[in-house]
XYZ file of C-alpha atoms in Angstrom:
288
model
C 112.421 -5.052 16.701
C 109.499 -5.113 18.481
C 106.641 -2.951 17.633
C 104.939 -0.776 20.520
C 102.206 1.480 19.947
C 102.497 4.709 21.878
C 99.472 6.902 22.345
C 100.537 10.131 23.831
C 98.022 11.846 26.088
C 97.463 15.460 26.114
C 93.732 15.311 26.966
C 94.510 13.509 30.103
C 97.107 15.415 30.908
C 94.942 18.855 30.679
C 91.948 17.681 32.013
C 93.161 18.546 35.859
C 94.709 21.879 34.931
C 93.013 24.396 37.096
C 93.576 27.601 34.677
C 92.169 27.014 31.030
C 94.249 26.603 28.379
C 93.643 29.088 25.649
C 92.446 26.999 22.018
C 95.182 28.256 19.914
C 97.977 26.866 23.045
C 96.033 23.672 22.521
C 96.149 23.833 18.447
C 99.812 24.732 18.726
C 101.151 21.784 21.196
C 99.323 19.179 19.218
C 100.545 20.766 15.987
C 104.365 20.092 17.794
C 103.069 16.321 18.750
C 102.490 15.455 14.945
C 105.633 17.051 13.657
C 107.496 15.282 16.533
C 106.224 12.151 15.000
C 103.456 11.062 17.173
C 100.714 9.183 15.413
C 98.544 8.105 18.158
C 96.719 11.053 20.144
C 94.463 10.678 23.102
C 93.601 14.453 22.299
C 90.350 15.852 23.208
C 87.181 14.838 25.337
C 83.336 15.551 24.491
C 81.856 15.484 27.792
C 80.076 18.308 29.727
C 81.679 21.397 29.988
C 80.455 21.941 33.698
C 82.280 18.611 34.679
C 85.587 19.311 32.690
C 85.529 22.834 31.535
C 89.403 22.445 30.337
C 87.689 20.355 27.120
C 84.814 22.648 26.164
C 86.626 23.752 23.195
C 87.077 20.223 21.849
C 85.613 20.937 18.268
C 87.185 24.328 17.742
C 90.647 22.928 18.654
C 90.279 20.186 16.026
C 88.624 22.583 13.489
C 91.754 24.481 13.817
C 94.103 21.871 13.581
C 93.811 20.949 9.871
C 94.069 17.901 7.996
C 96.097 15.075 10.116
C 96.610 12.197 7.425
C 97.734 9.252 9.171
C 97.387 10.183 12.829
C 94.615 8.625 14.976
C 93.039 11.139 17.076
C 91.274 9.593 20.004
C 88.115 11.431 21.285
C 86.714 10.466 24.724
C 83.177 10.009 25.196
C 80.435 9.156 27.654
C 77.203 8.982 26.552
C 75.662 9.161 23.109
C 75.659 13.322 23.225
C 79.403 13.060 23.212
C 79.718 10.882 20.585
C 77.510 12.541 18.395
C 79.721 15.559 18.802
C 83.048 13.146 18.152
C 81.662 12.028 14.533
C 80.191 15.466 13.719
C 83.902 16.995 13.723
C 85.142 14.792 10.953
C 88.504 14.674 12.684
C 88.363 12.145 15.504
C 89.209 8.699 14.039
C 88.783 6.640 17.496
C 85.856 7.058 19.910
C 87.187 6.116 23.497
C 84.827 5.060 26.585
C 85.507 4.516 30.129
C 84.022 1.163 31.448
C 84.765 -0.129 35.099
C 84.698 -3.132 37.540
C 84.046 -0.742 40.072
C 80.404 0.948 40.179
C 81.596 3.726 42.597
C 84.057 5.018 40.405
C 81.445 4.719 37.235
C 78.978 6.757 39.444
C 81.404 9.234 40.500
C 83.050 9.859 36.613
C 79.864 9.280 34.380
C 77.154 8.961 36.529
C 76.105 5.453 35.401
C 75.731 1.965 36.930
C 77.450 -1.146 35.325
C 74.323 -2.004 33.302
C 73.975 1.245 31.927
C 77.621 1.571 31.242
C 77.208 -1.416 29.378
C 74.273 -0.846 27.469
C 75.774 2.965 26.707
C 78.846 1.105 25.238
C 76.664 -0.659 23.115
C 74.736 1.955 21.434
C 78.401 4.160 21.010
C 79.587 1.069 19.302
C 76.621 0.932 16.794
C 77.344 4.963 15.824
C 81.182 4.315 15.582
C 80.433 1.272 13.380
C 78.049 3.413 11.434
C 80.445 6.466 11.182
C 83.369 3.884 10.209
C 85.141 4.979 13.324
C 87.441 2.706 15.435
C 86.782 2.266 19.238
C 88.991 1.799 22.480
C 87.379 1.144 25.799
C 89.153 1.339 29.229
C 88.815 -0.729 32.194
C 89.106 1.873 34.968
C 90.138 0.381 38.267
C 91.515 -2.735 36.491
C 93.809 -3.130 39.123
C 91.801 -2.622 42.264
C 90.384 0.438 43.650
C 89.856 2.745 46.937
C 86.167 2.518 47.629
C 86.047 -1.405 48.446
C 84.097 -2.492 45.679
C 84.556 -6.393 44.906
C 87.624 -6.954 42.647
C 89.554 -9.696 41.426
C 91.527 -10.641 38.622
C 88.734 -12.660 37.055
C 86.518 -9.468 37.070
C 88.825 -7.868 34.781
C 89.272 -10.517 32.250
C 85.692 -10.879 32.057
C 85.157 -7.224 31.665
C 87.914 -7.132 28.998
C 86.675 -10.052 27.203
C 82.887 -8.937 27.348
C 84.013 -5.556 25.684
C 86.018 -7.631 23.172
C 83.354 -9.436 22.283
C 81.324 -6.679 20.998
C 83.463 -6.585 18.113
C 85.559 -3.311 20.012
C 89.577 -3.702 18.604
C 91.219 -2.427 21.689
C 90.926 -2.517 25.472
C 92.835 -0.559 27.800
C 93.369 -1.196 31.201
C 93.639 1.711 33.354
C 95.515 1.787 36.952
C 93.196 5.077 37.346
C 94.640 5.928 41.057
C 97.856 5.224 40.380
C 98.327 2.754 43.251
C 99.299 -0.674 41.358
C 102.805 -2.024 42.031
C 104.278 -3.876 38.933
C 103.765 -7.393 40.187
C 100.154 -6.775 40.090
C 100.248 -4.871 36.759
C 102.297 -7.931 35.125
C 99.838 -10.646 36.827
C 96.808 -8.812 35.726
C 98.019 -7.761 32.149
C 99.167 -11.321 31.929
C 95.627 -12.873 32.499
C 93.873 -10.524 30.368
C 96.620 -11.172 27.359
C 96.205 -15.142 27.894
C 92.601 -14.949 27.154
C 92.162 -12.186 24.286
C 90.663 -13.168 21.264
C 91.638 -10.732 18.044
C 91.995 -7.648 20.336
C 94.700 -5.007 21.309
C 95.317 -4.886 25.203
C 96.891 -1.843 26.313
C 97.631 -0.278 29.407
C 96.833 3.385 30.823
C 98.589 4.139 34.127
C 98.959 6.638 36.689
C 102.497 6.655 38.712
C 104.833 8.697 40.294
C 107.850 9.732 37.820
C 110.110 7.327 40.259
C 107.725 4.068 39.793
C 106.723 4.744 35.998
C 109.795 2.368 34.635
C 109.022 -0.480 36.709
C 105.351 -0.455 35.685
C 105.988 -0.121 31.902
C 108.335 -2.660 32.107
C 106.097 -5.015 34.165
C 103.531 -4.796 31.319
C 105.625 -5.441 28.743
C 107.316 -8.452 30.072
C 103.456 -9.563 30.548
C 103.275 -8.817 26.459
C 101.628 -5.671 26.585
C 102.715 -3.365 23.543
C 100.365 -0.780 23.700
C 101.194 2.121 26.497
C 99.346 5.207 27.050
C 101.629 8.202 28.365
C 101.742 12.034 28.677
C 104.847 14.038 28.326
C 105.960 15.282 31.860
C 103.630 13.111 33.502
C 100.916 15.900 33.982
C 97.527 14.631 34.328
C 95.492 12.171 36.616
C 91.504 11.583 36.626
C 90.019 14.296 38.705
C 86.796 11.960 39.615
C 88.934 8.840 40.632
C 89.922 10.628 44.307
C 91.109 13.806 46.288
C 94.634 14.178 45.102
C 95.515 13.858 41.444
C 98.204 10.731 40.490
C 99.958 11.887 36.882
C 100.081 9.843 34.029
C 103.222 7.800 33.158
C 105.545 10.206 31.751
C 106.056 9.523 28.418
C 109.964 9.875 28.427
C 110.026 7.365 31.155
C 107.976 5.013 28.895
C 111.120 5.396 26.194
C 113.548 4.867 28.801
C 111.874 1.739 30.471
C 111.583 0.279 26.860
C 114.891 1.028 25.805
C 115.971 -1.767 28.699
C 114.506 -4.099 26.320
C 115.601 -3.421 23.233
C 112.726 -1.239 22.033
C 113.969 1.845 20.773
C 110.954 4.271 19.756
C 111.920 6.530 16.992
C 109.931 9.408 18.763
C 112.867 9.657 21.173
C 115.049 11.748 19.136
C 112.410 14.698 18.548
C 110.767 15.118 22.007
C 113.025 18.310 23.381
C 110.805 21.000 21.434
C 107.544 19.421 22.670
C 108.950 18.919 26.253
C 109.921 22.806 25.953
C 105.896 23.427 25.264
C 104.654 21.081 27.638
C 106.736 22.660 30.649
C 106.010 26.034 29.866
C 102.365 25.182 29.495
C 102.563 23.091 32.882
C 103.987 26.308 34.725
C 101.408 28.329 33.261
C 98.094 26.874 33.576
C 98.843 24.686 36.845
C 99.145 27.526 39.121
C 96.119 28.827 41.000
C 95.199 32.676 40.387
C-alpha cells in the first residue's frame, strides 16, 4: 500500500475564526486528534498576538497538552523571536516557515521582502539545527497569485530547490488563495518533484469542498505523498485576500485517496473529532 503522510492543520483552521477559542477547548481538540491516531499536527503558531490573536496562547496550549510521544507538532514561525518561543516550549518538533514567490504576499503576511525572507529562513534553520528540530518551509502562492507578481513554474522550482539546498527536509507547495485548477496543480507538483533531491514535497491547498478531491488526486498522480488538510475544511490565510477560502477538508483527502486504493487508517476514527470540530466551528465562527 502507498505510504501517505497526512498533516492535520487545526492551527490553520482556527486562525481566521472571529471569536477566541478558550485554551482548554483547543487542548481538548488536540488530544482528540492524537487519540484518533493523527501523528502529524500543525497545531500552533508563534507570531504577533496583534496579528493573529487566536494563537496568542500557543505556549499554554502545549504546556497543558502534556507528553506526546511519537507525534510531530509543527509550530509556525515568521521570525527569530517566534522560533525562540517555539523552541522554548520543548513540545514543538518541527518549525514551519512561510516562504513565497510573491513579494506582495510576503509583505502582507510577514512584512518581509524576498531577500529578508531568505535571510530569516537561514537563521531559523540554524536555530532549528541547534535545538535538534526539523523544519518544513511553505512556498506560498506556488500556483499563481492575485497580485500581478511575476509567476511561472520555474520560479516555484527554483524556490523549492533553494530551500532544500539549505538542508530543510520538507517543502510544501501552497495554493494560498485556493484558485489553482487540478491541471496546474499536477503540472507544478510534477516539475518540483522532478527536480527534488532528498527532500519531501508536500501540498497545502485551500479549496471549496466540491473541488477538493480533484485537487488531491492531481497532486497524488503527480507523485505527491504529503498532504496538509483540516477537518471540516475550516480556515484560510487571513492575509492573502479579503475572502477566506478554507483548507482542503481532511475527509475529502481520505475520500480522494481511496479512489487510488490508498486507505488511511485514520478514516475509521474521525467521527468523534468531526463532532468536536463542528461544535467549535458553530460556536466560534459566529460574530457577537
